[in-house]
Amino acid sequence: MSDLIRAARTRARLTGAQLAERLEVTTAAVSQMEQSERRGTIQLDTLRRALAALGQDIRLDTAPSSPYAPFAPSNVTDEINRALDEGRPELALRLLTHAASMIAENPDRFSAESLEWRPTEVGDHRWEQLFRAVMSDAIPAGRAKPNWATAKRLPRAWYPFGQYPSLKARAKTSTPAGLRALNIMVDERSLARA
């Protein structure tokens, strides 16, 4: 569902143990809160209490129901975090590229607000930069880019699928220029197939 606690904890540069101390609970309880939030089973008062310990408050809002809502940046972020937590980077890339293609092919189905609103980030900073680059490219020319959509260059080359020698070799020669400039090495074919 969401990843607000972990995102706020990360921004505050706190460990789970440090948040547990603030909440006067165990580290395991903080882990359980974060997991139940991702599953969408967390109690609202528990979420509020955890966020308050991080100096944050929760904002609830409604949005019109849409078949395109699962492809909005906020929802895709949460799904990518879930896939990465499960050790499924291939799924994370598939989710990202599919959402980007939905935005690029159906720009009129996404309001400026649905593209801008993104309360959490991808937990892995490298994947976050890949997310920003791919999603920014998907937003058609003439539409304002969200504040979060500027990717930062990684300090050294990163191969999301470096554990596969053939994909790493392919990425060295066929990574799109925009990603290569960011030191994100993903070959064109993997981006298209995902």
PDB file of C-alpha atoms in Angstrom:
ATOM      1  CA  MET A   1       0.000   0.000   0.000  1.00  0.00           C
ATOM      2  CA  SER A   2       2.553   2.599   1.088  1.00  0.00           C
ATOM      3  CA  ASP A   3       5.993   3.011   2.582  1.00  0.00           C
ATOM      4  CA  LEU A   4       5.611   6.234   4.562  1.00  0.00           C
ATOM      5  CA  ILE A   5       7.240   5.060   7.792  1.00  0.00           C
ATOM      6  CA  ARG A   6      10.366   3.678   6.149  1.00  0.00           C
ATOM      7  CA  ALA A   7      10.648   6.699   3.842  1.00  0.00           C
ATOM      8  CA  ALA A   8      10.316   9.166   6.743  1.00  0.00           C
ATOM      9  CA  ARG A   9      12.739   7.110   8.857  1.00  0.00           C
ATOM     10  CA  THR A  10      15.271   7.072   6.008  1.00  0.00           C
ATOM     11  CA  ARG A  11      14.955  10.834   5.464  1.00  0.00           C
ATOM     12  CA  ALA A  12      15.494  11.351   9.220  1.00  0.00           C
ATOM     13  CA  ARG A  13      18.558   9.043   8.987  1.00  0.00           C
ATOM     14  CA  LEU A  14      17.227   6.815  11.754  1.00  0.00           C
ATOM     15  CA  THR A  15      17.588   3.073  12.075  1.00  0.00           C
ATOM     16  CA  GLY A  16      14.683   0.848  13.004  1.00  0.00           C
ATOM     17  CA  ALA A  17      16.204   0.517  16.477  1.00  0.00           C
ATOM     18  CA  GLN A  18      16.328   4.286  16.920  1.00  0.00           C
ATOM     19  CA  LEU A  19      12.691   4.663  15.893  1.00  0.00           C
ATOM     20  CA  ALA A  20      11.790   1.797  18.222  1.00  0.00           C
ATOM     21  CA  GLU A  21      13.444   3.676  21.077  1.00  0.00           C
ATOM     22  CA  ARG A  22      11.394   6.803  20.287  1.00  0.00           C
ATOM     23  CA  LEU A  23       8.202   4.759  20.186  1.00  0.00           C
ATOM     24  CA  GLU A  24       9.177   2.689  23.259  1.00  0.00           C
ATOM     25  CA  VAL A  25       8.670  -0.561  21.347  1.00  0.00           C
ATOM     26  CA  THR A  26      10.987  -3.280  20.066  1.00  0.00           C
ATOM     27  CA  THR A  27      12.890  -3.125  16.791  1.00  0.00           C
ATOM     28  CA  ALA A  28      10.806  -6.110  15.653  1.00  0.00           C
ATOM     29  CA  ALA A  29       7.651  -4.042  16.272  1.00  0.00           C
ATOM     30  CA  VAL A  30       8.966  -1.274  13.992  1.00  0.00           C
ATOM     31  CA  SER A  31       9.771  -3.852  11.322  1.00  0.00           C
ATOM     32  CA  GLN A  32       6.241  -5.257  11.685  1.00  0.00           C
ATOM     33  CA  MET A  33       4.757  -1.739  11.347  1.00  0.00           C
ATOM     34  CA  GLU A  34       6.693  -1.132   8.133  1.00  0.00           C
ATOM     35  CA  GLN A  35       5.687  -4.517   6.728  1.00  0.00           C
ATOM     36  CA  SER A  36       2.019  -4.094   7.634  1.00  0.00           C
ATOM     37  CA  GLU A  37       2.052  -0.644   6.058  1.00  0.00           C
ATOM     38  CA  ARG A  38       3.412  -2.122   2.800  1.00  0.00           C
ATOM     39  CA  ARG A  39       0.723  -4.826   2.891  1.00  0.00           C
ATOM     40  CA  GLY A  40      -1.975  -2.226   3.585  1.00  0.00           C
ATOM     41  CA  THR A  41      -2.994  -3.764   6.911  1.00  0.00           C
ATOM     42  CA  ILE A  42      -1.582  -1.145   9.299  1.00  0.00           C
ATOM     43  CA  GLN A  43      -3.976   0.541  11.706  1.00  0.00           C
ATOM     44  CA  LEU A  44      -4.356   4.255  11.002  1.00  0.00           C
ATOM     45  CA  ASP A  45      -3.573   5.236  14.606  1.00  0.00           C
ATOM     46  CA  THR A  46      -0.380   3.104  14.510  1.00  0.00           C
ATOM     47  CA  LEU A  47       0.692   4.828  11.288  1.00  0.00           C
ATOM     48  CA  ARG A  48      -0.015   8.263  12.789  1.00  0.00           C
ATOM     49  CA  ARG A  49       1.926   7.421  15.961  1.00  0.00           C
ATOM     50  CA  ALA A  50       4.974   6.178  14.038  1.00  0.00           C
ATOM     51  CA  LEU A  51       4.978   9.214  11.761  1.00  0.00           C
ATOM     52  CA  ALA A  52       4.551  11.575  14.718  1.00  0.00           C
ATOM     53  CA  ALA A  53       7.696  10.081  16.278  1.00  0.00           C
ATOM     54  CA  LEU A  54       9.452  11.084  13.055  1.00  0.00           C
ATOM     55  CA  GLY A  55       8.076  14.633  13.105  1.00  0.00           C
ATOM     56  CA  GLN A  56       5.611  13.857  10.323  1.00  0.00           C
ATOM     57  CA  ASP A  57       1.837  13.813  10.012  1.00  0.00           C
ATOM     58  CA  ILE A  58      -0.358  11.872   7.650  1.00  0.00           C
ATOM     59  CA  ARG A  59      -2.500  13.511   5.018  1.00  0.00           C
ATOM     60  CA  LEU A  60      -5.528  11.620   3.763  1.00  0.00           C
ATOM     61  CA  ASP A  61      -7.151  12.517   0.505  1.00  0.00           C
ATOM     62  CA  THR A  62      -9.383  11.018  -2.126  1.00  0.00           C
ATOM     63  CA  ALA A  63      -8.910  10.775  -5.853  1.00  0.00           C
ATOM     64  CA  PRO A  64     -11.258   9.754  -8.631  1.00  0.00           C
ATOM     65  CA  SER A  65     -11.125   6.050  -9.358  1.00  0.00           C
ATOM     66  CA  SER A  66      -9.281   5.294 -12.561  1.00  0.00           C
ATOM     67  CA  PRO A  67      -7.980   2.174 -14.298  1.00  0.00           C
ATOM     68  CA  TYR A  68      -4.758   4.141 -14.797  1.00  0.00           C
ATOM     69  CA  ALA A  69      -4.217   4.797 -11.061  1.00  0.00           C
ATOM     70  CA  PRO A  70      -1.920   1.743 -10.598  1.00  0.00           C
ATOM     71  CA  PHE A  71       0.507   3.351 -13.069  1.00  0.00           C
ATOM     72  CA  ALA A  72       0.753   6.692 -11.241  1.00  0.00           C
ATOM     73  CA  PRO A  73       4.229   7.352  -9.789  1.00  0.00           C
ATOM     74  CA  SER A  74       3.131   7.026  -6.148  1.00  0.00           C
ATOM     75  CA  ASN A  75       1.616   3.578  -6.685  1.00  0.00           C
ATOM     76  CA  VAL A  76       4.478   2.337  -8.851  1.00  0.00           C
ATOM     77  CA  THR A  77       7.006   3.453  -6.228  1.00  0.00           C
ATOM     78  CA  ASP A  78       5.337   1.275  -3.624  1.00  0.00           C
ATOM     79  CA  GLU A  79       5.167  -1.727  -5.981  1.00  0.00           C
ATOM     80  CA  ILE A  80       8.844  -1.349  -6.931  1.00  0.00           C
ATOM     81  CA  ASN A  81       9.831  -1.207  -3.259  1.00  0.00           C
ATOM     82  CA  ARG A  82       7.850  -4.395  -2.661  1.00  0.00           C
ATOM     83  CA  ALA A  83       9.524  -6.155  -5.621  1.00  0.00           C
ATOM     84  CA  LEU A  84      12.995  -5.087  -4.464  1.00  0.00           C
ATOM     85  CA  ASP A  85      12.242  -6.178  -0.889  1.00  0.00           C
ATOM     86  CA  GLU A  86      11.335  -9.596  -2.305  1.00  0.00           C
ATOM     87  CA  GLY A  87      14.632  -9.742  -4.241  1.00  0.00           C
ATOM     88  CA  ARG A  88      12.911  -9.432  -7.625  1.00  0.00           C
ATOM     89  CA  PRO A  89      14.747  -6.685  -9.561  1.00  0.00           C
ATOM     90  CA  GLU A  90      13.439  -7.997 -12.897  1.00  0.00           C
ATOM     91  CA  LEU A  91       9.882  -7.395 -11.670  1.00  0.00           C
ATOM     92  CA  ALA A  92      10.865  -3.941 -10.407  1.00  0.00           C
ATOM     93  CA  LEU A  93      12.144  -3.015 -13.879  1.00  0.00           C
ATOM     94  CA  ARG A  94       9.040  -4.475 -15.526  1.00  0.00           C
ATOM     95  CA  LEU A  95       6.777  -2.429 -13.228  1.00  0.00           C
ATOM     96  CA  LEU A  96       8.748   0.733 -13.924  1.00  0.00           C
ATOM     97  CA  THR A  97       8.879   0.407 -17.699  1.00  0.00           C
ATOM     98  CA  HIS A  98       5.230  -0.648 -17.984  1.00  0.00           C
ATOM     99  CA  ALA A  99       4.069   2.338 -15.933  1.00  0.00           C
ATOM    100  CA  ALA A 100       6.279   4.676 -17.978  1.00  0.00           C
ATOM    101  CA  SER A 101       4.821   3.335 -21.224  1.00  0.00           C
ATOM    102  CA  MET A 102       1.276   3.803 -19.879  1.00  0.00           C
ATOM    103  CA  ILE A 103       2.057   7.442 -19.047  1.00  0.00           C
ATOM    104  CA  ALA A 104       3.749   8.066 -22.402  1.00  0.00           C
ATOM    105  CA  GLU A 105       0.920   6.444 -24.390  1.00  0.00           C
ATOM    106  CA  ASN A 106      -1.990   7.886 -22.370  1.00  0.00           C
ATOM    107  CA  PRO A 107      -0.882  11.313 -21.124  1.00  0.00           C
ATOM    108  CA  ASP A 108      -4.444  12.642 -20.989  1.00  0.00           C
ATOM    109  CA  ARG A 109      -5.320   9.953 -18.406  1.00  0.00           C
ATOM    110  CA  PHE A 110      -2.858  11.356 -15.859  1.00  0.00           C
ATOM    111  CA  SER A 111      -3.507  14.674 -14.149  1.00  0.00           C
ATOM    112  CA  ALA A 112      -0.633  16.927 -13.153  1.00  0.00           C
ATOM    113  CA  GLU A 113      -1.477  16.122  -9.531  1.00  0.00           C
ATOM    114  CA  SER A 114      -1.340  12.340 -10.088  1.00  0.00           C
ATOM    115  CA  LEU A 115       2.106  12.725 -11.652  1.00  0.00           C
ATOM    116  CA  GLU A 116       3.377  15.127  -8.973  1.00  0.00           C
ATOM    117  CA  TRP A 117       2.140  13.333  -5.851  1.00  0.00           C
ATOM    118  CA  ARG A 118       4.733  10.897  -4.589  1.00  0.00           C
ATOM    119  CA  PRO A 119       4.996  10.633  -0.786  1.00  0.00           C
ATOM    120  CA  THR A 120       7.695   7.944  -0.814  1.00  0.00           C
ATOM    121  CA  GLU A 121      10.813   7.144  -2.822  1.00  0.00           C
ATOM    122  CA  VAL A 122      12.313   3.877  -3.960  1.00  0.00           C
ATOM    123  CA  GLY A 123      14.339   2.585  -1.012  1.00  0.00           C
ATOM    124  CA  ASP A 124      17.500   1.900  -3.022  1.00  0.00           C
ATOM    125  CA  HIS A 125      18.969   5.266  -4.136  1.00  0.00           C
ATOM    126  CA  ARG A 126      20.238   3.765  -7.425  1.00  0.00           C
ATOM    127  CA  TRP A 127      16.800   2.437  -8.311  1.00  0.00           C
ATOM    128  CA  GLU A 128      15.363   5.812  -7.298  1.00  0.00           C
ATOM    129  CA  GLN A 129      17.550   7.544  -9.896  1.00  0.00           C
ATOM    130  CA  LEU A 130      16.542   4.972 -12.533  1.00  0.00           C
ATOM    131  CA  PHE A 131      12.890   5.575 -11.580  1.00  0.00           C
ATOM    132  CA  ARG A 132      13.277   9.344 -11.920  1.00  0.00           C
ATOM    133  CA  ALA A 133      15.027   9.098 -15.296  1.00  0.00           C
ATOM    134  CA  VAL A 134      12.589   6.635 -16.869  1.00  0.00           C
ATOM    135  CA  MET A 135       9.445   8.327 -15.550  1.00  0.00           C
ATOM    136  CA  SER A 136      10.682  11.798 -16.501  1.00  0.00           C
ATOM    137  CA  ASP A 137      11.290  10.590 -20.061  1.00  0.00           C
ATOM    138  CA  ALA A 138       7.741   9.176 -20.164  1.00  0.00           C
ATOM    139  CA  ILE A 139       6.087  12.518 -19.445  1.00  0.00           C
ATOM    140  CA  PRO A 140       5.350  14.066 -22.833  1.00  0.00           C
ATOM    141  CA  ALA A 141       6.992  17.285 -23.963  1.00  0.00           C
ATOM    142  CA  GLY A 142       4.858  20.262 -23.105  1.00  0.00           C
ATOM    143  CA  ARG A 143       3.774  18.863 -19.734  1.00  0.00           C
ATOM    144  CA  ALA A 144       5.448  20.143 -16.607  1.00  0.00           C
ATOM    145  CA  LYS A 145       7.884  17.694 -15.060  1.00  0.00           C
ATOM    146  CA  PRO A 146       7.216  16.943 -11.384  1.00  0.00           C
ATOM    147  CA  ASN A 147       9.679  18.286  -8.815  1.00  0.00           C
ATOM    148  CA  TRP A 148      10.885  14.759  -8.027  1.00  0.00           C
ATOM    149  CA  ALA A 149      11.634  13.882 -11.683  1.00  0.00           C
ATOM    150  CA  THR A 150      15.231  15.090 -11.868  1.00  0.00           C
ATOM    151  CA  ALA A 151      17.674  12.185 -11.685  1.00  0.00           C
ATOM    152  CA  LYS A 152      21.125  12.581 -10.178  1.00  0.00           C
ATOM    153  CA  ARG A 153      24.241  11.028 -11.657  1.00  0.00           C
ATOM    154  CA  LEU A 154      25.532   8.051  -9.694  1.00  0.00           C
ATOM    155  CA  PRO A 155      29.184   8.296  -8.559  1.00  0.00           C
ATOM    156  CA  ARG A 156      30.140   5.143 -10.509  1.00  0.00           C
ATOM    157  CA  ALA A 157      28.609   2.862 -13.110  1.00  0.00           C
ATOM    158  CA  TRP A 158      25.772   0.712 -11.777  1.00  0.00           C
ATOM    159  CA  TYR A 159      24.504  -2.398 -13.529  1.00  0.00           C
ATOM    160  CA  PRO A 160      21.128  -3.387 -12.030  1.00  0.00           C
ATOM    161  CA  PHE A 161      21.593  -6.836 -13.545  1.00  0.00           C
ATOM    162  CA  GLY A 162      25.369  -7.084 -13.178  1.00  0.00           C
ATOM    163  CA  GLN A 163      24.989 -10.595 -11.795  1.00  0.00           C
ATOM    164  CA  TYR A 164      24.201 -11.716 -15.361  1.00  0.00           C
ATOM    165  CA  PRO A 165      27.408 -11.410 -17.437  1.00  0.00           C
ATOM    166  CA  SER A 166      25.559 -11.359 -20.770  1.00  0.00           C
ATOM    167  CA  LEU A 167      23.276  -8.496 -19.671  1.00  0.00           C
ATOM    168  CA  LYS A 168      26.226  -6.577 -18.237  1.00  0.00           C
ATOM    169  CA  ALA A 169      28.141  -6.962 -21.514  1.00  0.00           C
ATOM    170  CA  ARG A 170      25.090  -5.864 -23.506  1.00  0.00           C
ATOM    171  CA  ALA A 171      24.573  -2.884 -21.201  1.00  0.00           C
ATOM    172  CA  LYS A 172      28.129  -1.703 -21.872  1.00  0.00           C
ATOM    173  CA  THR A 173      27.274  -1.216 -25.548  1.00  0.00           C
ATOM    174  CA  SER A 174      23.540  -0.524 -25.691  1.00  0.00           C
ATOM    175  CA  THR A 175      22.567   1.588 -22.677  1.00  0.00           C
ATOM    176  CA  PRO A 176      20.570   4.638 -23.830  1.00  0.00           C
ATOM    177  CA  ALA A 177      22.636   7.837 -23.736  1.00  0.00           C
ATOM    178  CA  GLY A 178      20.492   9.491 -21.070  1.00  0.00           C
ATOM    179  CA  LEU A 179      20.944   6.605 -18.651  1.00  0.00           C
ATOM    180  CA  ARG A 180      24.633   6.226 -19.522  1.00  0.00           C
ATOM    181  CA  ALA A 181      25.145   9.907 -18.593  1.00  0.00           C
ATOM    182  CA  LEU A 182      23.682   9.058 -15.171  1.00  0.00           C
ATOM    183  CA  ASN A 183      25.989   6.008 -14.785  1.00  0.00           C
ATOM    184  CA  ILE A 184      22.964   3.703 -14.931  1.00  0.00           C
ATOM    185  CA  MET A 185      23.812   0.807 -17.219  1.00  0.00           C
ATOM    186  CA  VAL A 186      20.722  -1.005 -18.500  1.00  0.00           C
ATOM    187  CA  ASP A 187      20.650  -2.233 -22.061  1.00  0.00           C
ATOM    188  CA  GLU A 188      17.937  -1.069 -24.444  1.00  0.00           C
ATOM    189  CA  ARG A 189      16.559  -4.596 -24.917  1.00  0.00           C
ATOM    190  CA  SER A 190      16.034  -5.136 -21.185  1.00  0.00           C
ATOM    191  CA  LEU A 191      14.209  -1.809 -20.982  1.00  0.00           C
ATOM    192  CA  ALA A 192      11.976  -2.743 -23.923  1.00  0.00           C
ATOM    193  CA  ARG A 193      11.252  -6.290 -22.731  1.00  0.00           C
ATOM    194  CA  ALA A 194      10.501  -5.420 -19.177  1.00  0.00           C
TER     195      ALA A 194
END
